[in-house]
Amino acid sequence: MKIPVALFVSPERNFGYGAVAVALSLFVFAYSTRFGQAPILLYYALWLPLPLLDPPRYLRGNAHLPWIVAFGVFALLSTFWSAAPGATARASVQYLSHVACALIAARSVSTRTLIFGGLGGVTLVLGYSLAVGGYHYDPIDGAYSFVGAFSSKNQLGFFASLGIYLAFVSLAVLKERGPSAALALSVGALSGYSLLASQSATSVITVAIAIAAGIFMRSLQLFAPLPRKLLFTAGTALALLGLFAALQLGAFDAVLEAFGKDATLTGRTYLWSEGMVAAQENPLFGRGYQAFWVHGFAHAERLWEEFYITARTGFHFHNTYIETFVELGVVGTVLIVVLMIGVVAGQVLVLLGSRHDPTAQIMLGLSVMLLVRSAVEVDVITPYVVGSFLLYYAAGVLSDPNRRAARARIGAGAVPSSTGGQPAAYMRG
């Protein structure tokens, strides 16, 4: 019996395969360090063979790729000046192959499939962590936090916040009903409980901002394009002014107190200052991708000791831009900023010009969440993590010629489908 290729690569017909692939990928991202190399091989097996099944689908319309892959390519090039060339070469190849998997997923998996695969993956991840039931003592702030099967409450909190966001958009944007809505509500409840248990302030704040951004852009869709753009400009300006005023009036300290944090953000400000000092070694090109946190390097060894990281692995500067500045200098920092801002701006431009685009609304919330988290976490510059997968998926959506053609048809006056301006295949799976 011949199995149709479309069941694997076509967004119109591969809901089953795509949802399973996304769910398993999220589980791999969560626990690959716990289970070793075998899950990574499974992750590659899910995505890398797909272009071989239908090459034209993946080879056409790639003129927009340079700005998307520039950071990964520069990370690979840093092998030539890296202080730890072996570590840089290995990590950069892993990162680029991870980027390739995310971009393949963007061409293969509809938005709805991603959402429900993500809900399934979050259920697996949180369910396993709740079964393990681990707690971690933080010697810096002297508190115990629920971490499940992770090494950090913020990792658990990230998956929990992702589950809340996916449940929200499935109900508010995709308008799911019946069993699909029940699934979303169940995962949302599980995620909410896990988020409360983790006590991750970062995750609470970022998911709230992501949902607020989605609601704001959704509200603007009620207006015609011109007033929509004017309202967006005015609303953004007012939000920035309000944020500045709130900070001047002590709102930041109040938020820290509400979440039990001190002014150092549990030692993060000291880490940031140490990162800026380390970056002066080679401010233009950096030390090399993932060439700072290596055994034997005195600066890293001292920071591991000061922060009680006895395993001497899995640590970073808790800021995407400082971490990138240390590893890849000014050039690498500019490239990652262009990528992250470009993804957010691209989704905003789509929404400002389109009456209703569910995919752009969903991707905007995800990219805003990652952008806000980048100030205190390192989610998008390492391989085999959910943050970088989602960022490059969102970037791939912007460069997909099929989706761009669909938006052009809607802009030319075509009657939108029931899924809101995208072909039904891309939203309904």
PDB file of N, CA and C in Angstrom, residues 312-351:
ATOM      1  N   ARG A 312      28.549  22.741  36.793  1.00  0.00           N
ATOM      2  CA  ARG A 312      29.334  23.537  35.836  1.00  0.00           C
ATOM      3  C   ARG A 312      28.800  23.389  34.415  1.00  0.00           C
ATOM      4  N   THR A 313      27.504  23.331  34.282  1.00  0.00           N
ATOM      5  CA  THR A 313      26.830  23.301  32.980  1.00  0.00           C
ATOM      6  C   THR A 313      25.496  24.026  33.118  1.00  0.00           C
ATOM      7  N   GLY A 314      24.888  24.337  31.955  1.00  0.00           N
ATOM      8  CA  GLY A 314      23.534  24.880  31.942  1.00  0.00           C
ATOM      9  C   GLY A 314      23.382  26.237  32.580  1.00  0.00           C
ATOM     10  N   PHE A 315      24.428  27.061  32.528  1.00  0.00           N
ATOM     11  CA  PHE A 315      24.354  28.391  33.128  1.00  0.00           C
ATOM     12  C   PHE A 315      24.576  29.429  32.034  1.00  0.00           C
ATOM     13  N   HIS A 316      24.070  30.643  32.261  1.00  0.00           N
ATOM     14  CA  HIS A 316      24.239  31.709  31.273  1.00  0.00           C
ATOM     15  C   HIS A 316      24.055  33.050  31.970  1.00  0.00           C
ATOM     16  N   PHE A 317      24.138  34.134  31.213  1.00  0.00           N
ATOM     17  CA  PHE A 317      24.088  35.473  31.787  1.00  0.00           C
ATOM     18  C   PHE A 317      22.667  35.992  32.000  1.00  0.00           C
ATOM     19  N   HIS A 318      21.671  35.172  31.753  1.00  0.00           N
ATOM     20  CA  HIS A 318      20.269  35.557  31.980  1.00  0.00           C
ATOM     21  C   HIS A 318      19.898  36.834  31.231  1.00  0.00           C
ATOM     22  N   ASN A 319      20.447  36.993  30.053  1.00  0.00           N
ATOM     23  CA  ASN A 319      20.076  38.091  29.160  1.00  0.00           C
ATOM     24  C   ASN A 319      20.566  37.708  27.772  1.00  0.00           C
ATOM     25  N   THR A 320      19.642  37.628  26.825  1.00  0.00           N
ATOM     26  CA  THR A 320      19.999  37.165  25.479  1.00  0.00           C
ATOM     27  C   THR A 320      21.059  38.045  24.837  1.00  0.00           C
ATOM     28  N   TYR A 321      20.980  39.341  25.022  1.00  0.00           N
ATOM     29  CA  TYR A 321      21.853  40.267  24.315  1.00  0.00           C
ATOM     30  C   TYR A 321      23.246  40.320  24.940  1.00  0.00           C
ATOM     31  N   ILE A 322      23.304  40.233  26.261  1.00  0.00           N
ATOM     32  CA  ILE A 322      24.617  40.183  26.911  1.00  0.00           C
ATOM     33  C   ILE A 322      25.306  38.864  26.599  1.00  0.00           C
ATOM     34  N   GLU A 323      24.556  37.764  26.640  1.00  0.00           N
ATOM     35  CA  GLU A 323      25.135  36.463  26.294  1.00  0.00           C
ATOM     36  C   GLU A 323      25.667  36.492  24.862  1.00  0.00           C
ATOM     37  N   THR A 324      24.901  37.057  23.943  1.00  0.00           N
ATOM     38  CA  THR A 324      25.334  37.142  22.554  1.00  0.00           C
ATOM     39  C   THR A 324      26.524  38.086  22.403  1.00  0.00           C
ATOM     40  N   PHE A 325      26.530  39.189  23.147  1.00  0.00           N
ATOM     41  CA  PHE A 325      27.637  40.145  23.099  1.00  0.00           C
ATOM     42  C   PHE A 325      28.942  39.473  23.517  1.00  0.00           C
ATOM     43  N   VAL A 326      28.879  38.656  24.559  1.00  0.00           N
ATOM     44  CA  VAL A 326      30.071  37.949  25.021  1.00  0.00           C
ATOM     45  C   VAL A 326      30.545  36.944  23.969  1.00  0.00           C
ATOM     46  N   GLU A 327      29.617  36.196  23.396  1.00  0.00           N
ATOM     47  CA  GLU A 327      29.993  35.109  22.488  1.00  0.00           C
ATOM     48  C   GLU A 327      30.261  35.578  21.066  1.00  0.00           C
ATOM     49  N   LEU A 328      29.461  36.542  20.570  1.00  0.00           N
ATOM     50  CA  LEU A 328      29.540  36.924  19.159  1.00  0.00           C
ATOM     51  C   LEU A 328      29.691  38.419  18.940  1.00  0.00           C
ATOM     52  N   GLY A 329      29.966  39.156  19.994  1.00  0.00           N
ATOM     53  CA  GLY A 329      30.275  40.560  19.866  1.00  0.00           C
ATOM     54  C   GLY A 329      29.129  41.424  19.362  1.00  0.00           C
ATOM     55  N   VAL A 330      29.484  42.622  18.932  1.00  0.00           N
ATOM     56  CA  VAL A 330      28.497  43.572  18.432  1.00  0.00           C
ATOM     57  C   VAL A 330      27.795  43.028  17.194  1.00  0.00           C
ATOM     58  N   VAL A 331      28.562  42.375  16.311  1.00  0.00           N
ATOM     59  CA  VAL A 331      27.983  41.863  15.072  1.00  0.00           C
ATOM     60  C   VAL A 331      26.886  40.841  15.370  1.00  0.00           C
ATOM     61  N   GLY A 332      27.178  39.873  16.214  1.00  0.00           N
ATOM     62  CA  GLY A 332      26.191  38.854  16.547  1.00  0.00           C
ATOM     63  C   GLY A 332      24.988  39.440  17.261  1.00  0.00           C
ATOM     64  N   THR A 333      25.230  40.436  18.135  1.00  0.00           N
ATOM     65  CA  THR A 333      24.128  41.060  18.859  1.00  0.00           C
ATOM     66  C   THR A 333      23.196  41.779  17.895  1.00  0.00           C
ATOM     67  N   VAL A 334      23.762  42.486  16.926  1.00  0.00           N
ATOM     68  CA  VAL A 334      22.932  43.165  15.927  1.00  0.00           C
ATOM     69  C   VAL A 334      22.109  42.149  15.140  1.00  0.00           C
ATOM     70  N   LEU A 335      22.708  41.019  14.789  1.00  0.00           N
ATOM     71  CA  LEU A 335      21.997  40.017  13.998  1.00  0.00           C
ATOM     72  C   LEU A 335      20.833  39.405  14.765  1.00  0.00           C
ATOM     73  N   ILE A 336      21.008  39.143  16.056  1.00  0.00           N
ATOM     74  CA  ILE A 336      19.903  38.541  16.820  1.00  0.00           C
ATOM     75  C   ILE A 336      18.815  39.582  17.077  1.00  0.00           C
ATOM     76  N   VAL A 337      19.203  40.856  17.234  1.00  0.00           N
ATOM     77  CA  VAL A 337      18.204  41.914  17.395  1.00  0.00           C
ATOM     78  C   VAL A 337      17.386  42.072  16.117  1.00  0.00           C
ATOM     79  N   VAL A 338      18.067  42.045  14.975  1.00  0.00           N
ATOM     80  CA  VAL A 338      17.360  42.149  13.689  1.00  0.00           C
ATOM     81  C   VAL A 338      16.368  41.003  13.540  1.00  0.00           C
ATOM     82  N   LEU A 339      16.775  39.799  13.922  1.00  0.00           N
ATOM     83  CA  LEU A 339      15.883  38.638  13.817  1.00  0.00           C
ATOM     84  C   LEU A 339      14.657  38.800  14.712  1.00  0.00           C
ATOM     85  N   MET A 340      14.875  39.112  15.984  1.00  0.00           N
ATOM     86  CA  MET A 340      13.764  39.164  16.931  1.00  0.00           C
ATOM     87  C   MET A 340      12.829  40.331  16.634  1.00  0.00           C
ATOM     88  N   ILE A 341      13.394  41.510  16.373  1.00  0.00           N
ATOM     89  CA  ILE A 341      12.553  42.665  16.057  1.00  0.00           C
ATOM     90  C   ILE A 341      11.880  42.468  14.707  1.00  0.00           C
ATOM     91  N   GLY A 342      12.605  41.844  13.763  1.00  0.00           N
ATOM     92  CA  GLY A 342      12.040  41.612  12.444  1.00  0.00           C
ATOM     93  C   GLY A 342      10.826  40.713  12.478  1.00  0.00           C
ATOM     94  N   VAL A 343      10.861  39.682  13.318  1.00  0.00           N
ATOM     95  CA  VAL A 343       9.717  38.776  13.424  1.00  0.00           C
ATOM     96  C   VAL A 343       8.513  39.504  14.019  1.00  0.00           C
ATOM     97  N   VAL A 344       8.733  40.263  15.090  1.00  0.00           N
ATOM     98  CA  VAL A 344       7.628  41.016  15.693  1.00  0.00           C
ATOM     99  C   VAL A 344       7.080  42.049  14.714  1.00  0.00           C
ATOM    100  N   ALA A 345       7.982  42.816  14.105  1.00  0.00           N
ATOM    101  CA  ALA A 345       7.549  43.869  13.175  1.00  0.00           C
ATOM    102  C   ALA A 345       6.836  43.280  11.965  1.00  0.00           C
ATOM    103  N   GLY A 346       7.317  42.135  11.479  1.00  0.00           N
ATOM    104  CA  GLY A 346       6.673  41.504  10.327  1.00  0.00           C
ATOM    105  C   GLY A 346       5.235  41.119  10.620  1.00  0.00           C
ATOM    106  N   GLN A 347       4.993  40.547  11.801  1.00  0.00           N
ATOM    107  CA  GLN A 347       3.626  40.173  12.164  1.00  0.00           C
ATOM    108  C   GLN A 347       2.751  41.409  12.359  1.00  0.00           C
ATOM    109  N   VAL A 348       3.320  42.462  12.945  1.00  0.00           N
ATOM    110  CA  VAL A 348       2.563  43.698  13.141  1.00  0.00           C
ATOM    111  C   VAL A 348       2.150  44.288  11.800  1.00  0.00           C
ATOM    112  N   LEU A 349       3.077  44.322  10.837  1.00  0.00           N
ATOM    113  CA  LEU A 349       2.767  44.877   9.519  1.00  0.00           C
ATOM    114  C   LEU A 349       1.667  44.089   8.819  1.00  0.00           C
ATOM    115  N   VAL A 350       1.696  42.763   8.978  1.00  0.00           N
ATOM    116  CA  VAL A 350       0.630  41.945   8.399  1.00  0.00           C
ATOM    117  C   VAL A 350      -0.716  42.325   9.013  1.00  0.00           C
ATOM    118  N   LEU A 351      -0.749  42.471  10.322  1.00  0.00           N
ATOM    119  CA  LEU A 351      -2.008  42.767  11.005  1.00  0.00           C
ATOM    120  C   LEU A 351      -2.500  44.186  10.716  1.00  0.00           C
TER     121      LEU A 351
END
